[in-house]
Amino acid sequence: QPTSSRCLALLARRAMEGVYDFEYAGGHFDVHLRSGGRFYCAGYQAARSTWKLEGNSLAIDWGKFGKYALEFDLKAKTASGSAVGNASSWRKMAFKRPFNTAELALLDSKWMFIHAGGEFEVEFRADCYNHFMCPSYPAHSHWRFEDESATPEVYINWGKYGEYLVKLSEDGATFEGSAKGNPSSWRKGRRLGMSSTAPVHEHSH
């Protein structure tokens, strides 16, 4: 029974993962409920942001942006609640869509990054800051999706090594692109597998 309950809870959490519309009195924006209880928001990034489902209660710890408690409707995939300890500071969430195949392939993945001068390994971490990792050429780097298509474009800010735009294949196995603003400086990628999900480092951005 306990094992069965844990399996059901895991399935419920996995079914919740995806992109949500997050609403409050000041407006609304997209947030991600990612695997491993990781919470991500492109516009409001915070270290150690997490989400957790217990029964129908969704707890969000958004670091410097506060903690929230919402009642989650598993069938409708909607939630309503407030900031913890402040019922008047309401919040709502509504499911927009699951992550598509290409997006799932990029989250927490390891790639061979190919250019005219050679190739080396890189990683796209799905942490709260979307860190981009390269042991051969380390820099404080990040990535983001530029659109929600089946073949999304991905922006990479590689710090001192420049900016890049690459387009994922629909199956998420390869990408092609170039240095930003310089199509002749091409780049290609081949997915190697999953990356580590261990924290990169804890800091504020």
GROMACS .gro file of C-alpha atoms in nm:
model
  205
    1GLN     CA    1   0.000   0.000   0.000
    2PRO     CA    2   0.267   0.258   0.092
    3THR     CA    3   0.458   0.176  -0.229
    4SER     CA    4   0.139   0.208  -0.433
    5SER     CA    5   0.063   0.544  -0.274
    6ARG     CA    6   0.412   0.669  -0.355
    7CYS     CA    7   0.376   0.559  -0.717
    8LEU     CA    8   0.042   0.737  -0.748
    9ALA     CA    9   0.191   1.051  -0.596
   10LEU     CA   10   0.483   1.036  -0.840
   11LEU     CA   11   0.247   0.995  -1.136
   12ALA     CA   12   0.041   1.291  -1.015
   13ARG     CA   13   0.351   1.510  -0.991
   14ARG     CA   14   0.469   1.409  -1.338
   15ALA     CA   15   0.125   1.483  -1.481
   16MET     CA   16   0.150   1.833  -1.334
   17GLU     CA   17   0.478   1.919  -1.503
   18GLY     CA   18   0.462   2.176  -1.780
   19VAL     CA   19   0.393   2.543  -1.853
   20TYR     CA   20   0.138   2.737  -1.647
   21ASP     CA   21  -0.014   3.083  -1.656
   22PHE     CA   22   0.056   3.239  -1.317
   23GLU     CA   23  -0.177   3.524  -1.223
   24TYR     CA   24  -0.183   3.785  -0.948
   25ALA     CA   25  -0.332   4.133  -0.900
   26GLY     CA   26  -0.052   4.293  -1.102
   27GLY     CA   27  -0.081   4.074  -1.412
   28HIS     CA   28   0.021   3.727  -1.530
   29PHE     CA   29   0.315   3.542  -1.685
   30ASP     CA   30   0.440   3.191  -1.760
   31VAL     CA   31   0.601   2.964  -1.502
   32HIS     CA   32   0.735   2.610  -1.531
   33LEU     CA   33   0.676   2.319  -1.297
   34ARG     CA   34   0.980   2.108  -1.382
   35SER     CA   35   1.088   1.761  -1.277
   36GLY     CA   36   1.240   1.708  -0.937
   37GLY     CA   37   1.018   1.976  -0.784
   38ARG     CA   38   1.201   2.261  -0.957
   39PHE     CA   39   1.009   2.585  -1.014
   40TYR     CA   40   1.119   2.821  -1.292
   41CYS     CA   41   1.009   3.164  -1.410
   42ALA     CA   42   1.206   3.341  -1.683
   43GLY     CA   43   1.106   3.688  -1.565
   44TYR     CA   44   1.150   3.629  -1.191
   45GLN     CA   45   1.437   3.391  -1.129
   46ALA     CA   46   1.534   3.302  -0.774
   47ALA     CA   47   1.778   3.056  -0.621
   48ARG     CA   48   1.642   2.731  -0.477
   49SER     CA   49   1.291   2.780  -0.620
   50THR     CA   50   1.083   2.465  -0.567
   51TRP     CA   51   0.732   2.324  -0.586
   52LYS     CA   52   0.578   2.038  -0.391
   53LEU     CA   53   0.240   1.865  -0.406
   54GLU     CA   54   0.094   1.708  -0.092
   55GLY     CA   55  -0.257   1.580  -0.155
   56ASN     CA   56  -0.425   1.873  -0.330
   57SER     CA   57  -0.199   2.134  -0.171
   58LEU     CA   58   0.064   2.292  -0.393
   59ALA     CA   59   0.347   2.463  -0.204
   60ILE     CA   60   0.577   2.698  -0.396
   61ASP     CA   61   0.897   2.828  -0.241
   62TRP     CA   62   1.007   3.107  -0.474
   63GLY     CA   63   1.315   3.217  -0.283
   64LYS     CA   64   1.336   3.596  -0.261
   65PHE     CA   65   0.989   3.626  -0.421
   66GLY     CA   66   0.814   3.451  -0.133
   67LYS     CA   67   0.624   3.136  -0.044
   68TYR     CA   68   0.280   3.045  -0.174
   69ALA     CA   69   0.014   2.789  -0.085
   70LEU     CA   70  -0.249   2.693  -0.344
   71GLU     CA   71  -0.520   2.432  -0.367
   72PHE     CA   72  -0.463   2.231  -0.686
   73ASP     CA   73  -0.739   2.073  -0.896
   74LEU     CA   74  -0.572   1.769  -1.050
   75LYS     CA   75  -0.840   1.718  -1.315
   76ALA     CA   76  -0.859   2.079  -1.438
   77LYS     CA   77  -0.492   2.151  -1.362
   78THR     CA   78  -0.578   2.484  -1.205
   79ALA     CA   79  -0.483   2.622  -0.865
   80SER     CA   80  -0.581   2.910  -0.642
   81GLY     CA   81  -0.441   3.038  -0.315
   82SER     CA   82  -0.223   3.313  -0.177
   83ALA     CA   83   0.109   3.413  -0.032
   84VAL     CA   84   0.170   3.219   0.290
   85GLY     CA   85   0.032   3.416   0.582
   86ASN     CA   86  -0.139   3.677   0.363
   87ALA     CA   87  -0.472   3.557   0.222
   88SER     CA   88  -0.537   3.892   0.052
   89SER     CA   89  -0.226   3.848  -0.168
   90TRP     CA   90  -0.400   3.600  -0.400
   91ARG     CA   91  -0.247   3.387  -0.672
   92LYS     CA   92  -0.395   3.164  -0.945
   93MET     CA   93  -0.244   2.914  -1.185
   94ALA     CA   94  -0.382   2.749  -1.499
   95PHE     CA   95  -0.218   2.477  -1.707
   96LYS     CA   96  -0.122   2.596  -2.058
   97ARG     CA   97   0.055   2.298  -2.210
   98PRO     CA   98   0.297   2.012  -2.143
   99PHE     CA   99   0.660   2.043  -2.243
  100ASN     CA  100   0.701   1.928  -2.603
  101THR     CA  101   0.946   1.661  -2.721
  102ALA     CA  102   1.222   1.905  -2.815
  103GLU     CA  103   1.192   2.097  -2.487
  104LEU     CA  104   1.206   1.779  -2.279
  105ALA     CA  105   1.513   1.668  -2.473
  106LEU     CA  106   1.695   1.991  -2.389
  107LEU     CA  107   1.610   2.008  -2.018
  108ASP     CA  108   1.898   1.857  -1.816
  109SER     CA  109   2.085   1.737  -2.125
  110LYS     CA  110   2.442   1.685  -2.243
  111TRP     CA  111   2.541   1.772  -2.602
  112MET     CA  112   2.834   1.766  -2.840
  113PHE     CA  113   2.871   2.129  -2.948
  114ILE     CA  114   3.022   2.145  -3.297
  115HIS     CA  115   3.185   2.434  -3.485
  116ALA     CA  116   3.433   2.477  -3.770
  117GLY     CA  117   3.730   2.441  -3.534
  118GLY     CA  118   3.623   2.125  -3.351
  119GLU     CA  119   3.377   1.996  -3.093
  120PHE     CA  120   3.334   1.964  -2.716
  121GLU     CA  121   3.067   1.880  -2.460
  122VAL     CA  122   2.815   2.127  -2.316
  123GLU     CA  123   2.517   2.094  -2.082
  124PHE     CA  124   2.177   2.264  -2.064
  125ARG     CA  125   2.070   2.255  -1.700
  126ALA     CA  126   1.700   2.291  -1.608
  127ASP     CA  127   1.767   2.462  -1.276
  128CYS     CA  128   1.613   2.789  -1.157
  129TYR     CA  129   1.859   2.993  -1.368
  130ASN     CA  130   1.885   2.774  -1.684
  131HIS     CA  131   2.261   2.740  -1.650
  132PHE     CA  132   2.464   2.652  -1.959
  133MET     CA  133   2.775   2.452  -1.874
  134CYS     CA  134   3.096   2.385  -2.066
  135PRO     CA  135   3.394   2.233  -1.881
  136SER     CA  136   3.629   2.314  -2.173
  137TYR     CA  137   3.530   2.682  -2.187
  138PRO     CA  138   3.380   2.777  -1.849
  139ALA     CA  139   3.192   3.104  -1.812
  140HIS     CA  140   2.890   3.228  -1.620
  141SER     CA  141   2.640   3.126  -1.886
  142HIS     CA  142   2.267   3.075  -1.936
  143TRP     CA  143   2.018   2.960  -2.198
  144ARG     CA  144   1.647   3.014  -2.270
  145PHE     CA  145   1.374   2.909  -2.512
  146GLU     CA  146   1.283   3.185  -2.757
  147ASP     CA  147   0.949   3.039  -2.867
  148GLU     CA  148   0.702   2.758  -2.795
  149SER     CA  149   0.708   2.584  -3.133
  150ALA     CA  150   0.774   2.214  -3.193
  151THR     CA  151   1.123   2.316  -3.310
  152PRO     CA  152   1.206   2.594  -3.064
  153GLU     CA  153   1.489   2.839  -3.103
  154VAL     CA  154   1.730   2.846  -2.810
  155TYR     CA  155   1.931   3.151  -2.705
  156ILE     CA  156   2.267   3.091  -2.535
  157ASN     CA  157   2.451   3.365  -2.350
  158TRP     CA  158   2.800   3.221  -2.307
  159GLY     CA  159   2.949   3.518  -2.125
  160LYS     CA  160   3.288   3.613  -2.269
  161TYR     CA  161   3.248   3.351  -2.544
  162GLY     CA  162   2.952   3.528  -2.705
  163GLU     CA  163   2.584   3.478  -2.779
  164TYR     CA  164   2.432   3.207  -2.996
  165LEU     CA  165   2.094   3.117  -3.148
  166VAL     CA  166   2.028   2.754  -3.238
  167LYS     CA  167   1.713   2.575  -3.353
  168LEU     CA  168   1.622   2.234  -3.213
  169SER     CA  169   1.498   1.951  -3.432
  170GLU     CA  170   1.147   1.829  -3.351
  171ASP     CA  171   1.279   1.510  -3.193
  172GLY     CA  172   1.528   1.707  -2.983
  173ALA     CA  173   1.826   1.505  -3.109
  174THR     CA  174   2.012   1.784  -3.292
  175PHE     CA  175   2.030   2.159  -3.332
  176GLU     CA  176   2.169   2.403  -3.587
  177GLY     CA  177   2.238   2.774  -3.568
  178SER     CA  178   2.513   3.031  -3.539
  179ALA     CA  179   2.667   3.309  -3.339
  180LYS     CA  180   2.400   3.575  -3.288
  181GLY     CA  181   2.399   3.819  -3.581
  182ASN     CA  182   2.662   3.620  -3.773
  183PRO     CA  183   2.506   3.331  -3.971
  184SER     CA  184   2.841   3.239  -4.127
  185SER     CA  185   2.977   3.148  -3.782
  186TRP     CA  186   2.774   2.826  -3.769
  187ARG     CA  187   2.719   2.594  -3.477
  188LYS     CA  188   2.563   2.247  -3.459
  189GLY     CA  189   2.474   2.015  -3.175
  190ARG     CA  190   2.417   1.643  -3.121
  191ARG     CA  191   2.243   1.522  -2.806
  192LEU     CA  192   2.451   1.277  -2.601
  193GLY     CA  193   2.216   1.206  -2.312
  194MET     CA  194   2.107   1.339  -1.975
  195SER     CA  195   2.321   1.574  -1.767
  196SER     CA  196   2.356   1.588  -1.393
  197THR     CA  197   2.080   1.768  -1.203
  198ALA     CA  198   2.305   1.858  -0.910
  199PRO     CA  199   2.303   2.230  -0.819
  200VAL     CA  200   2.556   2.432  -1.019
  201HIS     CA  201   2.611   2.695  -0.751
  202GLU     CA  202   2.393   2.904  -0.526
  203HIS     CA  203   2.396   3.276  -0.599
  204SER     CA  204   2.174   3.566  -0.696
  205HIS     CA  205   2.147   3.702  -1.048
   0.00000   0.00000   0.00000
